[in-house]
Amino acid sequence: MKIPFVSFASVHELLRTEMIEAFSAFYDSKQYILGESVASFEAQYSAFNQTKYTVGVSNGLDALHLALRALGIGKGDEVIIPSNTFIATALAVSYVGANPVFVEPDIRTYNLDPGLIEAAITSRTKAIMPVHLYGQPCNMDAIMAIAARHNLFVVEDNAQAQGATWKTKLTGSFGNINGTSFYPGKNLGALGDAGALTTDDGELRKKAIALRNYGSTEKYKNEVVGFNMRLDECQAKFLSVKLPHLNDWNSQRRQIADWYFEKLAGVEQVILPYSEPDAYHVYHLFVIRTAQRDELQQFLSKNEVQTLIHYPIPPHLQEAYEHLNYKAGDFPIAEEIANTCLSLPVWPGMQENDVHWVSEKIKKFYND
Ligand SMILES: *Cc1c(COP(=O)(O)O)cnc(C)c1O
């Protein structure tokens, strides 16, 4: 049996008719940029995410970039981000001319360790960007309290956690302005690139709306040096079809995670994900850790089970960030995760026998 890392088969089958109808409607609308579909998806997403406003943009990286820009963060400022995040979080900080300041994650949750944040705050710190990594919400009580104490902005990177909650409050609704991604493989994915900002602040929303469209809110009047980072009408239509299914897909991801927990319990060489009691984890990824990571991945690959590594090189060791002068050993927890993590297949529609198959192969690897 061949197990892909992700399969869109069941979602695409379920929505085929509706998606093709959505495309037809888009085709005939002759309204291809910033029309009713973007506005209507924005309203729908705000209702879902329990925020006053959503601003649809071109992708998740642009969302994070525009969030920082809307807050006025720029040259010489510092933004605290986790040392084990996807590169986009750091790139967004670099785009506005600010410096990413890395803080280590908690080795159990893989999320920003609130106990280490305050030591990284300086007079130049402007914001904290928590990343709800792999679909698990960060400890937002602790992070919001630190931000309040030091008068810092919070920008959530909610690319991997749409629908997740920390004590019943949705991720993407805590920060001043937050970014999410609708990259096809995300929990809510478009059929191409797309992203969004979420905020309760009307002023920030206005800034983001101008920034995504040449710095203009009135045609041919440009208030600021903006960008072309608009959400496509067509993608907005697809997202509107998919959004009502997101909670169900997240429940399916959690069920798949439960199957893995059950079937991999007792494999002592494998560290399973740890979920905090206050976190409703939506398992964008099911990440295990093991000392024999590369060997296990090769073995699974030979047995036609596809796995991925999120992420093999932490941002501070990337060539792009050579100028920050970090070296191996500077962020040992991020490096340990990078060297031992392995993401197992998970997608809505994955069946218990698929999970069983993957788990049996993992057990075989350790028992042979
Ligand atoms: C996917 C992702 C992004 C970037 O989203 P794109 O739409 O691919 O630009 C940012 N941060 C995290 C944590 C992500 O997983």
Coordinates of C-alpha atoms and ligand atoms in Angstrom, one line a residue:
M1 CA 0.0 0.0 0.0
K2 CA 1.3 3.4 -1.0
I3 CA 0.7 6.2 1.6
P4 CA 1.3 9.8 0.4
F5 CA 2.1 12.6 2.8
V6 CA -1.0 14.5 1.8
S7 CA -3.9 13.5 -0.4
F8 CA -6.6 15.9 -1.6
A9 CA -8.6 13.0 -3.0
S10 CA -11.4 12.9 -0.5
V11 CA -11.8 16.6 -0.1
H12 CA -11.8 17.1 -3.9
E13 CA -14.3 14.4 -4.5
L14 CA -16.6 15.8 -1.8
L15 CA -16.5 19.3 -3.3
R16 CA -16.1 18.7 -7.0
T17 CA -19.5 19.9 -8.1
E18 CA -19.5 22.9 -5.8
M19 CA -16.0 24.0 -6.7
I20 CA -16.7 23.7 -10.4
E21 CA -19.9 25.7 -10.0
A22 CA -17.9 28.3 -8.1
F23 CA -15.4 28.5 -10.9
S24 CA -18.2 28.9 -13.5
A25 CA -19.8 31.7 -11.5
F26 CA -16.4 33.4 -11.2
Y27 CA -15.8 32.9 -15.0
D28 CA -19.1 34.5 -15.8
S29 CA -18.9 37.3 -13.2
K30 CA -16.3 39.2 -15.3
Q31 CA -15.1 40.6 -11.9
Y32 CA -11.6 39.3 -11.5
I33 CA -10.0 41.5 -8.9
L34 CA -11.3 42.7 -5.5
G35 CA -14.9 42.0 -6.3
E36 CA -17.7 40.5 -4.3
S37 CA -16.1 37.1 -3.8
V38 CA -13.2 38.6 -1.8
A39 CA -15.5 40.8 0.3
S40 CA -17.9 37.9 0.9
F41 CA -15.1 35.5 1.9
E42 CA -13.6 38.1 4.2
A43 CA -17.0 38.5 6.0
Q44 CA -17.3 34.7 6.2
Y45 CA -13.8 34.2 7.6
S46 CA -14.3 37.0 10.2
A47 CA -17.4 35.2 11.4
F48 CA -15.5 31.9 11.6
N49 CA -12.4 33.4 13.3
Q50 CA -14.3 35.6 15.7
T51 CA -12.6 38.8 14.7
K52 CA -14.2 42.0 13.5
Y53 CA -12.2 42.1 10.2
T54 CA -10.4 39.9 7.7
V55 CA -8.3 41.4 4.9
G56 CA -7.6 38.8 2.1
V57 CA -4.1 38.9 0.6
S58 CA -1.9 37.0 -1.8
N59 CA -0.4 34.5 0.6
G60 CA 0.7 33.9 4.2
L61 CA 4.1 35.5 3.9
D62 CA 2.5 38.7 2.5
A63 CA 0.0 38.6 5.3
L64 CA 2.7 38.5 8.0
H65 CA 4.7 41.2 6.2
L66 CA 1.6 43.5 5.9
A67 CA 0.7 42.9 9.5
L68 CA 4.1 44.3 10.6
R69 CA 4.0 47.1 8.2
A70 CA 0.5 48.1 9.3
L71 CA 1.8 48.3 12.8
G72 CA 4.5 50.7 11.7
I73 CA 7.3 48.3 12.6
G74 CA 10.5 49.1 10.6
K75 CA 14.2 49.7 10.5
G76 CA 16.1 49.0 13.7
D77 CA 13.1 47.5 15.4
E78 CA 13.2 44.0 16.9
V79 CA 10.5 41.3 16.6
I80 CA 10.6 38.2 18.8
I81 CA 9.9 34.9 16.9
P82 CA 10.5 31.3 17.7
S83 CA 13.9 29.8 16.7
N84 CA 12.2 26.7 15.2
T85 CA 9.7 28.4 12.9
F86 CA 9.2 28.1 9.1
I87 CA 11.4 30.7 7.3
A88 CA 8.4 32.9 6.3
T89 CA 8.0 34.2 9.9
A90 CA 11.6 35.5 9.8
L91 CA 11.3 36.8 6.2
A92 CA 8.3 39.0 7.1
V93 CA 10.4 40.7 9.8
S94 CA 13.2 41.2 7.4
Y95 CA 10.9 42.7 4.7
V96 CA 10.1 45.7 7.0
G97 CA 13.7 46.2 7.8
A98 CA 13.4 44.9 11.4
N99 CA 15.6 42.3 13.0
P100 CA 14.2 38.8 14.0
V101 CA 15.1 37.9 17.5
F102 CA 14.9 34.2 18.1
V103 CA 13.6 32.7 21.3
E104 CA 13.7 28.9 21.9
P105 CA 10.5 26.8 22.0
D106 CA 9.4 24.5 24.7
I107 CA 10.8 21.1 23.8
R108 CA 7.4 19.4 24.6
T109 CA 5.1 21.6 22.7
Y110 CA 7.5 23.0 20.0
N111 CA 5.9 26.4 20.6
L112 CA 7.6 29.6 21.9
D113 CA 8.5 29.1 25.5
P114 CA 6.9 32.0 27.4
G115 CA 9.4 31.6 30.2
L116 CA 12.2 32.7 27.8
I117 CA 10.6 35.7 26.1
E118 CA 11.3 38.4 28.7
A119 CA 15.0 37.8 28.6
A120 CA 15.0 38.6 24.9
I121 CA 13.1 41.9 25.2
T122 CA 15.2 45.1 24.6
S123 CA 14.3 48.8 24.2
R124 CA 14.0 48.1 20.5
T125 CA 11.5 45.2 20.8
K126 CA 8.2 46.1 19.1
A127 CA 6.3 42.9 18.8
I128 CA 6.1 39.2 19.6
M129 CA 5.1 36.8 16.8
P130 CA 4.0 33.5 18.2
V131 CA 3.7 30.7 15.7
H132 CA 1.0 28.0 16.4
L133 CA 3.3 25.4 15.1
Y134 CA 2.0 22.1 13.6
G135 CA -1.5 23.3 14.5
Q136 CA -1.0 23.6 18.3
P137 CA -2.0 26.9 19.8
C138 CA 0.7 28.7 21.8
N139 CA 0.1 29.5 25.5
M140 CA -1.6 32.8 24.6
D141 CA -2.5 33.8 28.2
A142 CA 1.2 33.9 29.0
I143 CA 2.2 35.6 25.8
M144 CA -0.5 38.3 25.9
A145 CA 0.4 39.0 29.6
I146 CA 4.1 39.5 28.6
A147 CA 3.1 41.8 25.7
A148 CA 0.9 43.9 27.9
R149 CA 3.6 44.2 30.6
H150 CA 6.1 45.4 28.1
N151 CA 3.8 47.4 25.8
L152 CA 4.5 45.2 22.8
F153 CA 2.3 44.3 19.8
V154 CA 1.4 40.6 19.2
V155 CA 1.1 39.3 15.6
E156 CA 0.1 35.7 15.5
D157 CA 1.4 33.5 12.7
N158 CA -1.7 31.4 12.3
A159 CA -0.7 29.7 9.0
Q160 CA -0.9 26.2 10.5
A161 CA -3.7 26.5 13.0
Q162 CA -7.0 27.8 11.5
G163 CA -9.7 26.6 13.8
A164 CA -7.4 25.8 16.8
T165 CA -8.3 27.3 20.2
W166 CA -6.5 28.2 23.4
K167 CA -9.1 27.9 26.1
T168 CA -12.0 28.2 23.6
K169 CA -10.6 31.4 22.0
L170 CA -9.5 30.9 18.4
T171 CA -5.9 31.4 17.3
G172 CA -5.7 34.4 15.0
S173 CA -8.0 36.4 17.3
F174 CA -5.6 37.2 20.1
G175 CA -3.0 39.5 18.5
N176 CA -3.3 43.1 17.3
I177 CA -3.3 41.9 13.8
N178 CA -2.6 38.3 12.6
G179 CA -1.6 36.5 9.5
T180 CA -2.7 33.2 8.0
S181 CA -2.0 31.2 4.9
F182 CA -4.3 29.3 2.6
Y183 CA -1.5 27.5 0.8
P184 CA -3.2 24.4 -0.7
G185 CA -1.8 22.0 2.0
K186 CA -2.8 24.2 5.0
N187 CA -5.9 23.2 7.1
L188 CA -7.9 25.6 5.0
G189 CA -6.3 25.6 1.6
A190 CA -7.0 27.4 -1.7
L191 CA -6.2 26.0 -5.1
G192 CA -3.1 28.2 -5.4
D193 CA -1.6 30.9 -3.2
A194 CA -3.8 32.9 -0.8
G195 CA -3.7 34.4 2.7
A196 CA -5.4 36.7 5.1
L197 CA -5.0 39.2 7.9
T198 CA -7.4 39.1 10.9
T199 CA -7.9 42.0 13.3
D200 CA -10.4 43.8 15.6
D201 CA -8.7 47.1 15.0
G202 CA -10.4 49.3 12.3
E203 CA -7.4 51.5 11.8
L204 CA -5.1 48.5 11.2
R205 CA -7.6 47.0 8.8
K206 CA -7.7 50.3 6.8
K207 CA -3.9 50.3 6.6
A208 CA -3.8 46.7 5.5
I209 CA -6.5 47.4 2.8
A210 CA -4.4 50.2 1.4
L211 CA -1.1 48.3 1.6
R212 CA -2.4 45.3 -0.3
N213 CA -3.6 47.5 -3.2
Y214 CA -0.7 49.9 -4.1
G215 CA -1.2 51.9 -0.9
S216 CA -4.5 53.1 -2.2
T217 CA -8.1 53.1 -0.8
E218 CA -9.4 55.4 -3.5
K219 CA -8.6 54.6 -7.1
Y220 CA -5.5 56.5 -8.3
K221 CA -4.9 58.1 -4.9
N222 CA -1.9 56.6 -3.1
E223 CA -1.5 57.3 0.6
V224 CA 1.5 55.1 1.2
V225 CA 4.0 53.1 -0.8
G226 CA 2.0 50.0 -1.0
F227 CA 2.1 46.6 -2.8
N228 CA 0.1 44.4 -5.1
M229 CA -0.8 41.7 -2.6
R230 CA -4.4 41.1 -3.2
L231 CA -6.4 37.9 -2.7
D232 CA -7.7 36.6 -6.0
E233 CA -11.5 36.5 -6.6
C234 CA -11.2 33.0 -7.9
Q235 CA -9.4 31.7 -4.8
A236 CA -11.8 33.6 -2.5
K237 CA -14.7 31.7 -4.2
F238 CA -12.9 28.4 -3.6
L239 CA -12.2 29.3 0.0
S240 CA -15.8 30.2 0.6
V241 CA -16.8 26.7 -0.5
K242 CA -14.2 25.0 1.7
L243 CA -14.5 27.1 4.9
P244 CA -17.8 25.5 6.1
H245 CA -16.0 22.1 6.2
L246 CA -12.9 23.3 8.1
N247 CA -14.2 22.3 11.6
D248 CA -15.1 18.8 10.3
W249 CA -11.7 18.4 8.6
N250 CA -10.0 19.5 11.8
S251 CA -11.9 16.9 13.8
Q252 CA -10.8 14.3 11.3
R253 CA -7.2 15.4 11.7
R254 CA -7.6 15.0 15.5
Q255 CA -9.1 11.5 15.0
I256 CA -6.2 10.5 12.9
A257 CA -3.8 11.9 15.6
D258 CA -5.7 9.7 18.2
W259 CA -5.2 6.7 16.0
Y260 CA -1.5 7.4 15.8
F261 CA -1.3 7.9 19.6
E262 CA -3.1 4.6 20.1
K263 CA -1.0 2.6 17.6
L264 CA 2.4 4.1 18.4
A265 CA 2.0 4.0 22.2
G266 CA 4.7 1.9 23.7
V267 CA 7.2 2.5 20.8
E268 CA 9.8 3.9 23.2
Q269 CA 12.2 5.2 20.5
V270 CA 9.5 7.6 19.3
I271 CA 8.5 10.8 21.0
L272 CA 4.9 11.5 20.2
P273 CA 3.4 15.1 20.1
Y274 CA 2.5 16.6 23.4
S275 CA -0.7 18.7 23.5
E276 CA -1.3 21.2 26.4
P277 CA -4.6 20.6 28.2
D278 CA -5.8 24.2 27.3
A279 CA -4.9 23.7 23.6
Y280 CA -7.3 22.4 21.0
H281 CA -4.6 21.1 18.6
V282 CA -5.7 20.9 14.9
Y283 CA -2.8 18.7 13.7
H284 CA -1.8 20.5 10.6
L285 CA 1.1 18.1 11.0
F286 CA 1.6 15.0 13.1
V287 CA 5.3 15.4 14.1
I288 CA 7.2 12.6 15.9
R289 CA 10.8 12.8 17.1
T290 CA 13.4 10.0 17.1
A291 CA 17.2 9.8 17.3
Q292 CA 17.2 7.6 14.1
R293 CA 15.1 10.0 12.1
D294 CA 17.0 9.8 8.8
E295 CA 17.1 6.0 8.9
L296 CA 13.4 5.8 9.8
Q297 CA 12.5 8.2 7.0
Q298 CA 14.5 6.1 4.5
F299 CA 12.9 2.9 5.7
L300 CA 9.4 4.4 5.4
S301 CA 10.2 5.7 1.9
K302 CA 11.4 2.3 0.8
N303 CA 8.0 1.0 2.1
E304 CA 6.2 3.6 0.1
V305 CA 5.2 5.7 3.1
Q306 CA 5.9 9.4 2.4
T307 CA 7.1 11.6 5.2
L308 CA 8.5 15.1 5.4
I309 CA 10.7 17.1 7.8
H310 CA 9.4 20.4 9.2
Y311 CA 12.0 21.9 9.2
P312 CA 15.5 20.5 8.5
I313 CA 17.4 23.8 9.0
P314 CA 16.3 26.4 11.6
P315 CA 16.2 30.1 10.3
H316 CA 19.4 31.1 12.3
L317 CA 21.4 28.5 10.4
Q318 CA 20.1 29.5 6.9
E319 CA 22.5 31.1 4.5
A320 CA 20.0 34.0 4.1
Y321 CA 20.6 34.9 7.8
E322 CA 24.4 34.5 7.7
H323 CA 24.6 38.3 8.4
L324 CA 23.1 37.7 11.9
N325 CA 26.3 35.8 12.7
Y326 CA 24.7 32.8 14.5
K327 CA 26.4 29.4 14.6
A328 CA 25.4 25.8 15.3
G329 CA 24.7 25.5 19.0
D330 CA 23.2 28.9 19.5
F331 CA 19.7 27.6 19.7
P332 CA 20.1 24.0 20.8
I333 CA 16.4 23.2 21.2
A334 CA 15.5 24.4 17.7
E335 CA 18.5 22.4 16.4
E336 CA 17.5 19.3 18.3
I337 CA 14.0 19.5 16.9
A338 CA 15.4 20.0 13.3
N339 CA 17.6 17.0 13.7
T340 CA 15.0 14.6 15.1
C341 CA 11.6 15.6 13.8
L342 CA 9.6 13.6 11.3
S343 CA 6.1 14.5 10.0
L344 CA 3.9 11.5 9.4
P345 CA 1.1 11.5 6.8
V346 CA -2.2 13.2 7.8
W347 CA -5.0 14.5 5.7
P348 CA -8.8 14.7 6.0
G349 CA -10.1 11.5 4.7
M350 CA -7.2 9.4 5.9
Q351 CA -8.5 6.1 7.2
E352 CA -7.7 4.1 10.3
N353 CA -6.2 1.3 8.1
D354 CA -3.8 3.9 6.5
V355 CA -2.7 5.0 10.0
H356 CA -2.4 1.3 11.0
W357 CA -0.2 0.6 8.0
V358 CA 2.1 3.6 8.7
S359 CA 2.3 2.6 12.4
E360 CA 3.1 -1.0 11.6
K361 CA 6.0 0.1 9.3
I362 CA 7.4 2.2 12.1
K363 CA 7.2 -0.6 14.6
K364 CA 8.8 -3.0 12.0
F365 CA 11.7 -0.5 11.6
Y366 CA 12.5 -0.6 15.4
N367 CA 11.8 -4.3 15.8
D368 CA 14.0 -5.6 12.9
Ligands
LIG1 C1 2.9 28.2 5.3 C2 3.4 29.1 6.3 C3 3.7 30.5 6.1 C4 3.6 31.1 4.8 O1 2.5 31.0 4.0 P1 2.5 31.1 2.4 O2 1.1 31.2 2.1 O3 3.2 29.8 1.9 O4 3.3 32.3 2.1 C5 4.1 31.2 7.2 N1 4.3 30.7 8.4 C6 4.1 29.4 8.6 C7 4.3 28.9 10.0 C8 3.6 28.6 7.6 O5 3.5 27.3 7.9

